[in-house]
PDB file of C-alpha atoms and ligand atoms in Angstrom:
ATOM      1  CA  MET A  27      -9.808  65.957 -63.342  1.00  0.00           C
ATOM      2  CA  SER A  28     -12.311  68.607 -63.178  1.00  0.00           C
ATOM      3  CA  ASP A  29     -12.415  71.408 -60.166  1.00  0.00           C
ATOM      4  CA  VAL A  30     -14.288  71.085 -57.029  1.00  0.00           C
ATOM      5  CA  LEU A  31     -13.920  74.867 -55.612  1.00  0.00           C
ATOM      6  CA  GLU A  32     -11.538  76.779 -56.948  1.00  0.00           C
ATOM      7  CA  LEU A  33     -10.052  80.769 -55.229  1.00  0.00           C
ATOM      8  CA  VAL A  34      -8.172  82.989 -57.356  1.00  0.00           C
ATOM      9  CA  ASP A  35      -7.171  85.830 -55.623  1.00  0.00           C
ATOM     10  CA  VAL A  36      -9.315  86.136 -52.867  1.00  0.00           C
ATOM     11  CA  SER A  37      -9.812  87.676 -50.002  1.00  0.00           C
ATOM     12  CA  VAL A  38     -12.767  88.908 -47.448  1.00  0.00           C
ATOM     13  CA  VAL A  39     -12.392  92.120 -46.109  1.00  0.00           C
ATOM     14  CA  ARG A  40     -14.560  92.950 -42.474  1.00  0.00           C
ATOM     15  CA  ASP A  41     -14.299  96.364 -40.867  1.00  0.00           C
ATOM     16  CA  GLY A  42     -11.098  97.157 -42.981  1.00  0.00           C
ATOM     17  CA  ARG A  43      -9.420  93.975 -41.634  1.00  0.00           C
ATOM     18  CA  ALA A  44      -9.082  90.819 -44.668  1.00  0.00           C
ATOM     19  CA  LEU A  45      -9.805  87.689 -42.748  1.00  0.00           C
ATOM     20  CA  VAL A  46      -8.605  85.806 -45.857  1.00  0.00           C
ATOM     21  CA  ASP A  47      -6.321  87.172 -47.589  1.00  0.00           C
ATOM     22  CA  ASP A  48      -5.210  87.368 -51.327  1.00  0.00           C
ATOM     23  CA  VAL A  49      -6.039  83.201 -51.871  1.00  0.00           C
ATOM     24  CA  SER A  50      -5.447  81.570 -54.670  1.00  0.00           C
ATOM     25  CA  TRP A  51      -6.339  78.185 -53.644  1.00  0.00           C
ATOM     26  CA  SER A  52      -7.641  74.203 -56.534  1.00  0.00           C
ATOM     27  CA  VAL A  53      -9.561  70.971 -55.101  1.00  0.00           C
ATOM     28  CA  LYS A  54     -10.274  68.157 -57.749  1.00  0.00           C
ATOM     29  CA  GLU A  55     -12.296  66.193 -57.578  1.00  0.00           C
ATOM     30  CA  GLY A  56     -11.942  62.989 -55.212  1.00  0.00           C
ATOM     31  CA  GLU A  57      -8.921  65.068 -53.282  1.00  0.00           C
ATOM     32  CA  ARG A  58      -9.138  64.545 -49.492  1.00  0.00           C
ATOM     33  CA  TRP A  59      -8.252  68.513 -47.256  1.00  0.00           C
ATOM     34  CA  VAL A  60      -7.630  69.154 -44.388  1.00  0.00           C
ATOM     35  CA  ILE A  61      -6.965  72.803 -42.885  1.00  0.00           C
ATOM     36  CA  LEU A  62      -4.978  73.485 -40.221  1.00  0.00           C
ATOM     37  CA  GLY A  63      -4.111  77.189 -38.389  1.00  0.00           C
ATOM     38  CA  PRO A  64      -4.683  78.443 -35.098  1.00  0.00           C
ATOM     39  CA  ASN A  65      -7.099  80.298 -33.603  1.00  0.00           C
ATOM     40  CA  GLY A  66      -9.264  82.804 -35.875  1.00  0.00           C
ATOM     41  CA  ALA A  67      -6.787  81.993 -38.721  1.00  0.00           C
ATOM     42  CA  GLY A  68      -9.649  82.188 -41.449  1.00  0.00           C
ATOM     43  CA  LYS A  69     -10.565  78.680 -41.614  1.00  0.00           C
ATOM     44  CA  THR A  70     -13.911  78.678 -41.046  1.00  0.00           C
ATOM     45  CA  THR A  71     -14.151  81.372 -43.337  1.00  0.00           C
ATOM     46  CA  LEU A  72     -12.921  79.521 -46.095  1.00  0.00           C
ATOM     47  CA  LEU A  73     -15.289  76.930 -45.275  1.00  0.00           C
ATOM     48  CA  ASN A  74     -17.979  79.645 -46.073  1.00  0.00           C
ATOM     49  CA  LEU A  75     -16.471  80.883 -48.620  1.00  0.00           C
ATOM     50  CA  ALA A  76     -16.838  76.565 -50.109  1.00  0.00           C
ATOM     51  CA  SER A  77     -20.124  76.501 -48.647  1.00  0.00           C
ATOM     52  CA  SER A  78     -21.255  79.153 -50.869  1.00  0.00           C
ATOM     53  CA  TYR A  79     -22.553  80.674 -47.784  1.00  0.00           C
ATOM     54  CA  LEU A  80     -19.847  84.333 -47.986  1.00  0.00           C
ATOM     55  CA  PHE A  81     -19.138  85.677 -51.292  1.00  0.00           C
ATOM     56  CA  PRO A  82     -15.378  87.112 -51.972  1.00  0.00           C
ATOM     57  CA  SER A  83     -15.530  90.733 -50.996  1.00  0.00           C
ATOM     58  CA  THR A  84     -12.428  91.110 -54.070  1.00  0.00           C
ATOM     59  CA  GLY A  85     -11.224  87.490 -56.309  1.00  0.00           C
ATOM     60  CA  THR A  86     -12.597  85.146 -57.650  1.00  0.00           C
ATOM     61  CA  ALA A  87     -14.362  82.153 -55.741  1.00  0.00           C
ATOM     62  CA  THR A  88     -16.183  78.928 -58.291  1.00  0.00           C
ATOM     63  CA  ILE A  89     -17.765  76.326 -56.599  1.00  0.00           C
ATOM     64  CA  LEU A  90     -18.257  72.832 -58.754  1.00  0.00           C
ATOM     65  CA  GLY A  91     -18.348  74.641 -61.796  1.00  0.00           C
ATOM     66  CA  GLU A  92     -20.563  77.739 -60.704  1.00  0.00           C
ATOM     67  CA  GLN A  93     -19.174  81.641 -60.276  1.00  0.00           C
ATOM     68  CA  LEU A  94     -20.289  82.632 -56.613  1.00  0.00           C
ATOM     69  CA  GLY A  95     -21.912  86.061 -57.730  1.00  0.00           C
ATOM     70  CA  GLY A  96     -21.491  85.129 -61.308  1.00  0.00           C
ATOM     71  CA  VAL A  97     -24.330  85.440 -64.183  1.00  0.00           C
ATOM     72  CA  GLY A  98     -26.514  81.883 -64.069  1.00  0.00           C
ATOM     73  CA  THR A  99     -25.504  81.374 -60.625  1.00  0.00           C
ATOM     74  CA  ASP A 100     -28.189  80.126 -57.997  1.00  0.00           C
ATOM     75  CA  VAL A 101     -26.779  79.083 -54.880  1.00  0.00           C
ATOM     76  CA  PHE A 102     -30.232  77.672 -54.242  1.00  0.00           C
ATOM     77  CA  GLU A 103     -29.749  75.258 -56.305  1.00  0.00           C
ATOM     78  CA  LEU A 104     -25.534  74.990 -55.426  1.00  0.00           C
ATOM     79  CA  ARG A 105     -26.178  74.658 -51.857  1.00  0.00           C
ATOM     80  CA  PRO A 106     -27.534  71.113 -52.018  1.00  0.00           C
ATOM     81  CA  ARG A 107     -24.905  70.429 -54.203  1.00  0.00           C
ATOM     82  CA  ILE A 108     -22.099  70.559 -51.102  1.00  0.00           C
ATOM     83  CA  GLY A 109     -22.447  69.191 -47.712  1.00  0.00           C
ATOM     84  CA  MET A 110     -21.634  70.705 -44.368  1.00  0.00           C
ATOM     85  CA  ALA A 111     -21.395  70.228 -40.793  1.00  0.00           C
ATOM     86  CA  GLY A 112     -20.289  72.002 -37.965  1.00  0.00           C
ATOM     87  CA  VAL A 113     -20.872  73.749 -34.522  1.00  0.00           C
ATOM     88  CA  ALA A 114     -22.231  76.788 -36.365  1.00  0.00           C
ATOM     89  CA  MET A 115     -25.451  74.159 -37.548  1.00  0.00           C
ATOM     90  CA  ALA A 116     -25.736  72.301 -34.939  1.00  0.00           C
ATOM     91  CA  ASP A 117     -27.264  75.830 -33.040  1.00  0.00           C
ATOM     92  CA  LYS A 118     -29.613  75.995 -35.457  1.00  0.00           C
ATOM     93  CA  LEU A 119     -30.708  72.410 -35.329  1.00  0.00           C
ATOM     94  CA  PRO A 120     -34.397  71.883 -33.199  1.00  0.00           C
ATOM     95  CA  LYS A 121     -32.734  69.808 -29.797  1.00  0.00           C
ATOM     96  CA  ARG A 122     -36.467  68.405 -29.458  1.00  0.00           C
ATOM     97  CA  GLN A 123     -36.465  66.217 -32.645  1.00  0.00           C
ATOM     98  CA  THR A 124     -35.053  63.051 -32.821  1.00  0.00           C
ATOM     99  CA  VAL A 125     -31.506  61.612 -34.429  1.00  0.00           C
ATOM    100  CA  LEU A 126     -33.697  60.159 -37.448  1.00  0.00           C
ATOM    101  CA  GLN A 127     -35.511  63.385 -37.488  1.00  0.00           C
ATOM    102  CA  THR A 128     -32.071  65.600 -37.332  1.00  0.00           C
ATOM    103  CA  VAL A 129     -30.573  63.639 -40.405  1.00  0.00           C
ATOM    104  CA  LEU A 130     -33.859  63.128 -42.060  1.00  0.00           C
ATOM    105  CA  THR A 131     -34.773  67.199 -42.791  1.00  0.00           C
ATOM    106  CA  ALA A 132     -31.443  67.116 -44.920  1.00  0.00           C
ATOM    107  CA  ALA A 133     -32.959  65.987 -47.900  1.00  0.00           C
ATOM    108  CA  TYR A 134     -35.766  69.048 -48.022  1.00  0.00           C
ATOM    109  CA  GLY A 135     -32.689  71.741 -46.694  1.00  0.00           C
ATOM    110  CA  MET A 136     -34.969  72.638 -43.649  1.00  0.00           C
ATOM    111  CA  THR A 137     -34.201  72.319 -40.108  1.00  0.00           C
ATOM    112  CA  ALA A 138     -37.451  70.719 -38.967  1.00  0.00           C
ATOM    113  CA  THR A 139     -39.424  68.299 -39.536  1.00  0.00           C
ATOM    114  CA  TRP A 140     -42.884  69.662 -39.154  1.00  0.00           C
ATOM    115  CA  HIS A 141     -45.663  69.424 -42.342  1.00  0.00           C
ATOM    116  CA  GLU A 142     -43.432  66.902 -44.009  1.00  0.00           C
ATOM    117  CA  ASN A 143     -43.821  63.827 -45.110  1.00  0.00           C
ATOM    118  CA  TYR A 144     -41.164  62.101 -45.949  1.00  0.00           C
ATOM    119  CA  GLU A 145     -40.277  59.299 -49.046  1.00  0.00           C
ATOM    120  CA  ALA A 146     -39.224  55.553 -47.703  1.00  0.00           C
ATOM    121  CA  VAL A 147     -36.260  55.347 -49.568  1.00  0.00           C
ATOM    122  CA  ASP A 148     -35.342  59.055 -47.910  1.00  0.00           C
ATOM    123  CA  GLU A 149     -35.678  57.270 -44.434  1.00  0.00           C
ATOM    124  CA  GLU A 150     -33.828  54.056 -45.618  1.00  0.00           C
ATOM    125  CA  ARG A 151     -30.725  56.195 -46.281  1.00  0.00           C
ATOM    126  CA  ALA A 152     -30.773  58.302 -43.445  1.00  0.00           C
ATOM    127  CA  ARG A 153     -30.819  54.773 -41.122  1.00  0.00           C
ATOM    128  CA  ALA A 154     -27.838  53.898 -43.492  1.00  0.00           C
ATOM    129  CA  PHE A 155     -25.488  57.023 -43.401  1.00  0.00           C
ATOM    130  CA  LEU A 156     -26.413  56.543 -39.640  1.00  0.00           C
ATOM    131  CA  ASP A 157     -24.947  53.104 -39.517  1.00  0.00           C
ATOM    132  CA  ARG A 158     -22.222  54.238 -41.269  1.00  0.00           C
ATOM    133  CA  LEU A 159     -21.452  55.846 -38.607  1.00  0.00           C
ATOM    134  CA  GLY A 160     -22.261  54.166 -36.019  1.00  0.00           C
ATOM    135  CA  MET A 161     -25.163  56.245 -34.884  1.00  0.00           C
ATOM    136  CA  THR A 162     -28.231  53.589 -35.578  1.00  0.00           C
ATOM    137  CA  GLU A 163     -28.821  52.855 -31.267  1.00  0.00           C
ATOM    138  CA  TYR A 164     -29.087  56.643 -31.720  1.00  0.00           C
ATOM    139  CA  LEU A 165     -32.264  57.007 -33.900  1.00  0.00           C
ATOM    140  CA  ASP A 166     -34.927  58.180 -31.262  1.00  0.00           C
ATOM    141  CA  ARG A 167     -33.105  59.679 -29.543  1.00  0.00           C
ATOM    142  CA  ARG A 168     -34.000  63.852 -28.870  1.00  0.00           C
ATOM    143  CA  PHE A 169     -30.933  65.786 -30.712  1.00  0.00           C
ATOM    144  CA  GLY A 170     -30.295  67.914 -27.679  1.00  0.00           C
ATOM    145  CA  THR A 171     -29.677  64.967 -25.256  1.00  0.00           C
ATOM    146  CA  LEU A 172     -26.375  63.856 -27.808  1.00  0.00           C
ATOM    147  CA  SER A 173     -22.841  63.634 -26.469  1.00  0.00           C
ATOM    148  CA  GLU A 174     -20.477  66.079 -27.956  1.00  0.00           C
ATOM    149  CA  GLY A 175     -18.886  62.891 -30.015  1.00  0.00           C
ATOM    150  CA  GLU A 176     -23.040  61.596 -31.637  1.00  0.00           C
ATOM    151  CA  ARG A 177     -24.036  65.255 -31.781  1.00  0.00           C
ATOM    152  CA  LYS A 178     -21.282  64.986 -34.038  1.00  0.00           C
ATOM    153  CA  ARG A 179     -21.242  61.754 -35.977  1.00  0.00           C
ATOM    154  CA  THR A 180     -24.894  62.843 -36.607  1.00  0.00           C
ATOM    155  CA  LEU A 181     -24.202  66.201 -38.173  1.00  0.00           C
ATOM    156  CA  ILE A 182     -21.447  64.571 -40.883  1.00  0.00           C
ATOM    157  CA  ALA A 183     -24.310  61.274 -41.402  1.00  0.00           C
ATOM    158  CA  ARG A 184     -26.801  64.556 -42.188  1.00  0.00           C
ATOM    159  CA  ALA A 185     -25.269  66.564 -44.799  1.00  0.00           C
ATOM    160  CA  MET A 186     -24.131  63.286 -46.839  1.00  0.00           C
ATOM    161  CA  MET A 187     -27.757  63.293 -46.574  1.00  0.00           C
ATOM    162  CA  THR A 188     -27.504  65.177 -49.956  1.00  0.00           C
ATOM    163  CA  ASP A 189     -25.852  63.151 -51.545  1.00  0.00           C
ATOM    164  CA  PRO A 190     -23.271  66.244 -51.814  1.00  0.00           C
ATOM    165  CA  GLU A 191     -20.328  66.213 -54.444  1.00  0.00           C
ATOM    166  CA  LEU A 192     -18.350  67.924 -51.862  1.00  0.00           C
ATOM    167  CA  LEU A 193     -18.290  67.267 -47.813  1.00  0.00           C
ATOM    168  CA  LEU A 194     -16.821  70.098 -45.307  1.00  0.00           C
ATOM    169  CA  LEU A 195     -15.927  69.496 -42.421  1.00  0.00           C
ATOM    170  CA  ASP A 196     -15.396  72.358 -39.570  1.00  0.00           C
ATOM    171  CA  GLU A 197     -13.035  70.453 -36.430  1.00  0.00           C
ATOM    172  CA  PRO A 198     -15.604  67.340 -36.182  1.00  0.00           C
ATOM    173  CA  ALA A 199     -13.575  65.970 -34.035  1.00  0.00           C
ATOM    174  CA  ALA A 200     -13.470  68.584 -31.485  1.00  0.00           C
ATOM    175  CA  GLY A 201     -14.027  68.262 -28.007  1.00  0.00           C
ATOM    176  CA  LEU A 202     -13.679  65.312 -28.020  1.00  0.00           C
ATOM    177  CA  ASP A 203     -12.119  62.370 -25.810  1.00  0.00           C
ATOM    178  CA  LEU A 204      -9.598  60.804 -26.327  1.00  0.00           C
ATOM    179  CA  GLY A 205     -11.530  57.407 -27.559  1.00  0.00           C
ATOM    180  CA  GLY A 206     -14.387  59.461 -29.482  1.00  0.00           C
ATOM    181  CA  ARG A 207     -11.936  61.098 -31.806  1.00  0.00           C
ATOM    182  CA  GLU A 208     -10.026  57.538 -32.685  1.00  0.00           C
ATOM    183  CA  ASP A 209     -13.440  56.175 -33.167  1.00  0.00           C
ATOM    184  CA  LEU A 210     -14.132  59.068 -35.519  1.00  0.00           C
ATOM    185  CA  VAL A 211     -11.181  59.343 -37.469  1.00  0.00           C
ATOM    186  CA  ARG A 212     -11.593  55.835 -38.252  1.00  0.00           C
ATOM    187  CA  ARG A 213     -14.830  56.436 -39.692  1.00  0.00           C
ATOM    188  CA  LEU A 214     -13.834  59.516 -41.405  1.00  0.00           C
ATOM    189  CA  GLY A 215     -10.748  57.763 -42.685  1.00  0.00           C
ATOM    190  CA  ARG A 216     -12.694  54.339 -44.242  1.00  0.00           C
ATOM    191  CA  LEU A 217     -14.950  57.526 -45.895  1.00  0.00           C
ATOM    192  CA  ALA A 218     -11.787  59.461 -47.090  1.00  0.00           C
ATOM    193  CA  ARG A 219     -10.466  55.632 -49.504  1.00  0.00           C
ATOM    194  CA  ASP A 220     -14.025  55.740 -50.079  1.00  0.00           C
ATOM    195  CA  PRO A 221     -13.975  56.167 -54.172  1.00  0.00           C
ATOM    196  CA  PHE A 222     -17.160  56.946 -54.044  1.00  0.00           C
ATOM    197  CA  ALA A 223     -17.783  59.288 -51.331  1.00  0.00           C
ATOM    198  CA  PRO A 224     -17.065  63.057 -51.805  1.00  0.00           C
ATOM    199  CA  SER A 225     -14.451  65.291 -52.209  1.00  0.00           C
ATOM    200  CA  MET A 226     -13.074  66.102 -48.884  1.00  0.00           C
ATOM    201  CA  ILE A 227     -12.334  69.246 -46.963  1.00  0.00           C
ATOM    202  CA  MET A 228     -12.243  69.207 -43.191  1.00  0.00           C
ATOM    203  CA  VAL A 229     -10.900  71.885 -40.525  1.00  0.00           C
ATOM    204  CA  THR A 230      -8.507  70.600 -37.663  1.00  0.00           C
ATOM    205  CA  HIS A 231      -6.205  72.324 -35.347  1.00  0.00           C
ATOM    206  CA  HIS A 232      -5.042  69.522 -34.579  1.00  0.00           C
ATOM    207  CA  VAL A 233      -2.266  66.679 -37.042  1.00  0.00           C
ATOM    208  CA  GLU A 234      -3.040  63.738 -34.871  1.00  0.00           C
ATOM    209  CA  GLU A 235      -7.254  64.196 -36.250  1.00  0.00           C
ATOM    210  CA  ILE A 236      -6.094  63.556 -39.704  1.00  0.00           C
ATOM    211  CA  ALA A 237      -7.381  60.113 -40.795  1.00  0.00           C
ATOM    212  CA  PRO A 238      -5.784  58.511 -43.136  1.00  0.00           C
ATOM    213  CA  GLY A 239      -6.674  59.016 -47.066  1.00  0.00           C
ATOM    214  CA  PHE A 240      -6.957  62.768 -46.401  1.00  0.00           C
ATOM    215  CA  THR A 241      -4.558  63.672 -49.472  1.00  0.00           C
ATOM    216  CA  HIS A 242      -4.160  66.604 -49.046  1.00  0.00           C
ATOM    217  CA  VAL A 243      -3.077  69.769 -46.756  1.00  0.00           C
ATOM    218  CA  LEU A 244      -3.654  73.675 -47.025  1.00  0.00           C
ATOM    219  CA  MET A 245      -1.997  75.446 -43.876  1.00  0.00           C
ATOM    220  CA  ILE A 246      -3.469  79.301 -42.943  1.00  0.00           C
ATOM    221  CA  ARG A 247      -1.719  81.526 -40.764  1.00  0.00           C
ATOM    222  CA  GLN A 248      -3.557  85.263 -40.320  1.00  0.00           C
ATOM    223  CA  GLY A 249      -5.377  85.217 -43.611  1.00  0.00           C
ATOM    224  CA  LYS A 250      -2.773  83.809 -45.533  1.00  0.00           C
ATOM    225  CA  ILE A 251      -2.055  80.539 -47.256  1.00  0.00           C
ATOM    226  CA  LEU A 252       1.955  79.610 -46.112  1.00  0.00           C
ATOM    227  CA  ALA A 253       1.366  76.325 -47.678  1.00  0.00           C
ATOM    228  CA  ALA A 254      -0.716  73.885 -49.622  1.00  0.00           C
ATOM    229  CA  GLY A 255      -0.412  70.876 -51.447  1.00  0.00           C
ATOM    230  CA  PRO A 256       0.012  66.891 -51.180  1.00  0.00           C
ATOM    231  CA  MET A 257       0.139  65.690 -46.979  1.00  0.00           C
ATOM    232  CA  GLU A 258       3.297  63.958 -47.902  1.00  0.00           C
ATOM    233  CA  THR A 259       5.459  66.671 -48.590  1.00  0.00           C
ATOM    234  CA  GLU A 260       3.470  69.587 -47.299  1.00  0.00           C
ATOM    235  CA  LEU A 261       3.371  68.559 -43.478  1.00  0.00           C
ATOM    236  CA  SER A 262       6.693  68.906 -42.206  1.00  0.00           C
ATOM    237  CA  SER A 263       8.169  70.146 -39.329  1.00  0.00           C
ATOM    238  CA  ARG A 264       9.408  73.444 -41.166  1.00  0.00           C
ATOM    239  CA  ASN A 265       5.100  74.194 -42.166  1.00  0.00           C
ATOM    240  CA  LEU A 266       3.647  73.276 -39.124  1.00  0.00           C
ATOM    241  CA  SER A 267       6.407  75.269 -36.748  1.00  0.00           C
ATOM    242  CA  LEU A 268       5.456  78.373 -39.189  1.00  0.00           C
ATOM    243  CA  CYS A 269       1.894  77.854 -39.170  1.00  0.00           C
ATOM    244  CA  PHE A 270       1.179  77.946 -36.089  1.00  0.00           C
ATOM    245  CA  GLY A 271       4.707  80.203 -34.584  1.00  0.00           C
ATOM    246  CA  LEU A 272       6.487  77.709 -32.628  1.00  0.00           C
ATOM    247  CA  PRO A 273       9.032  75.060 -33.278  1.00  0.00           C
ATOM    248  CA  LEU A 274       7.508  72.075 -33.612  1.00  0.00           C
ATOM    249  CA  ILE A 275       8.572  68.502 -35.062  1.00  0.00           C
ATOM    250  CA  VAL A 276       5.637  66.505 -37.089  1.00  0.00           C
ATOM    251  CA  GLU A 277       6.151  62.722 -36.662  1.00  0.00           C
ATOM    252  CA  HIS A 278       4.383  60.367 -39.199  1.00  0.00           C
ATOM    253  CA  THR A 279       4.324  56.928 -37.481  1.00  0.00           C
ATOM    254  CA  GLY A 280       1.840  54.345 -39.769  1.00  0.00           C
ATOM    255  CA  ASP A 281      -0.839  56.250 -41.699  1.00  0.00           C
ATOM    256  CA  ARG A 282      -0.936  58.722 -38.769  1.00  0.00           C
ATOM    257  CA  TYR A 283       0.747  62.368 -38.075  1.00  0.00           C
ATOM    258  CA  THR A 284       1.795  63.111 -34.098  1.00  0.00           C
ATOM    259  CA  ALA A 285       3.381  66.822 -33.501  1.00  0.00           C
ATOM    260  CA  HIS A 286       5.023  68.383 -31.026  1.00  0.00           C
ATOM    261  CA  GLY A 287       6.760  70.919 -29.572  1.00  0.00           C
ATOM    262  CA  LEU A 288      10.717  70.706 -28.723  1.00  0.00           C
ATOM    263  CA  PRO A 289      12.016  70.018 -25.657  1.00  0.00           C
ATOM    264  CA  LEU A 290      13.045  72.803 -23.432  1.00  0.00           C
ATOM    265  CA  SER A 291      16.516  72.761 -23.510  1.00  0.00           C
TER     266      SER A 291
HETATM  267  N1  ADP B  19     -18.220  88.742 -40.295  1.00  0.00           N
HETATM  268  C1  ADP B  19     -16.961  89.099 -39.227  1.00  0.00           C
HETATM  269  N2  ADP B  19     -16.733  90.313 -38.805  1.00  0.00           N
HETATM  270  C2  ADP B  19     -15.436  90.632 -38.272  1.00  0.00           C
HETATM  271  N3  ADP B  19     -15.006  89.981 -37.994  1.00  0.00           N
HETATM  272  C3  ADP B  19     -14.787  88.166 -38.146  1.00  0.00           C
HETATM  273  C4  ADP B  19     -15.927  88.335 -38.569  1.00  0.00           C
HETATM  274  N4  ADP B  19     -16.242  86.673 -38.993  1.00  0.00           N
HETATM  275  C5  ADP B  19     -15.009  85.790 -38.388  1.00  0.00           C
HETATM  276  N5  ADP B  19     -14.487  88.101 -38.116  1.00  0.00           N
HETATM  277  C6  ADP B  19     -12.893  86.944 -38.077  1.00  0.00           C
HETATM  278  O1  ADP B  19     -12.081  86.759 -38.395  1.00  0.00           O
HETATM  279  C7  ADP B  19     -11.474  85.995 -38.508  1.00  0.00           C
HETATM  280  C8  ADP B  19     -10.945  84.561 -38.962  1.00  0.00           C
HETATM  281  O2  ADP B  19     -11.818  83.678 -38.121  1.00  0.00           O
HETATM  282  P1  ADP B  19     -12.737  82.018 -38.259  1.00  0.00           P
HETATM  283  O3  ADP B  19     -12.621  82.198 -40.330  1.00  0.00           O
HETATM  284  O4  ADP B  19     -13.281  82.057 -37.895  1.00  0.00           O
HETATM  285  O5  ADP B  19     -11.509  81.205 -37.789  1.00  0.00           O
HETATM  286  P2  ADP B  19     -10.937  80.126 -37.753  1.00  0.00           P
HETATM  287  O6  ADP B  19     -12.215  79.297 -37.594  1.00  0.00           O
HETATM  288  O7  ADP B  19      -9.474  79.485 -38.640  1.00  0.00           O
HETATM  289  O8  ADP B  19     -10.747  80.818 -35.989  1.00  0.00           O
HETATM  290  C9  ADP B  19     -11.083  85.930 -37.123  1.00  0.00           C
HETATM  291  O9  ADP B  19     -10.501  86.921 -35.758  1.00  0.00           O
HETATM  292  C10 ADP B  19     -12.155  86.256 -36.453  1.00  0.00           C
HETATM  293  O10 ADP B  19     -12.710  87.177 -34.900  1.00  0.00           O
HETATM  294 MG1   MG B  20     -13.223  78.026 -37.561  1.00  0.00          MG
END
């Protein structure tokens, strides 16, 4: 299987500090990765590298076979091959646009709709993705009026619109209530288990948000990788405790995970 993402000795340095510190990591086609780590660990920075919007200070990053900054690599050709859903994106999208328009504009790589004539086939695709995310009833609602959960589901549908080979999700369940989270986990699980769905990388703080079908986990702390590999072996109490800096117990029940601290003694 070919590499979807390959980082070799990658550091991202800002103001003399390594936000990502000498990271080597590879994601193969079809894998579904979860990135876990505390606030400020460098998770979003890793996703920004994977989305080609950020270049390494040192080391090499190769995405879908194209090396960032390499001869012959055109990031403008690469970017439509990567779907990204994160809060930074939500802020850039016009609030007055409808949900359907918000998803449709992704097909044209822009954040506004004016002067565009969309093909019927694009609209059909947009409707289908929104339907998969449970957003059919909201097609004509303005993006700015959506709840947190509805907005996140719209962004995921939008990220799917270019038929990406790599799908990046930055804390898709953050801010959702329990029902919203469970609904999203179920939908992401369906996507993760779909053999025709893109390779996926999802950032989260909570093991409860890991949908069944995710295959690998990377743990990062202070820009350094603590563990990276298959979920069954790497998502251990030991690794999670090291990652978050306190004693934690991970439990695996059915096809879901939970984590909690040790009782006071
Ligand atoms: N452009 C930047 N310049 C300087 N520091 C930054 C920049 N972007 C992020 N950081 C810092 O880098 C660290 C990692 O950020 P980030 O990747 O967003 O963490 P996470 O997503 O894991 O919470 C944080 O301490 C953050 O404040
Ligand atoms: Mg982040």
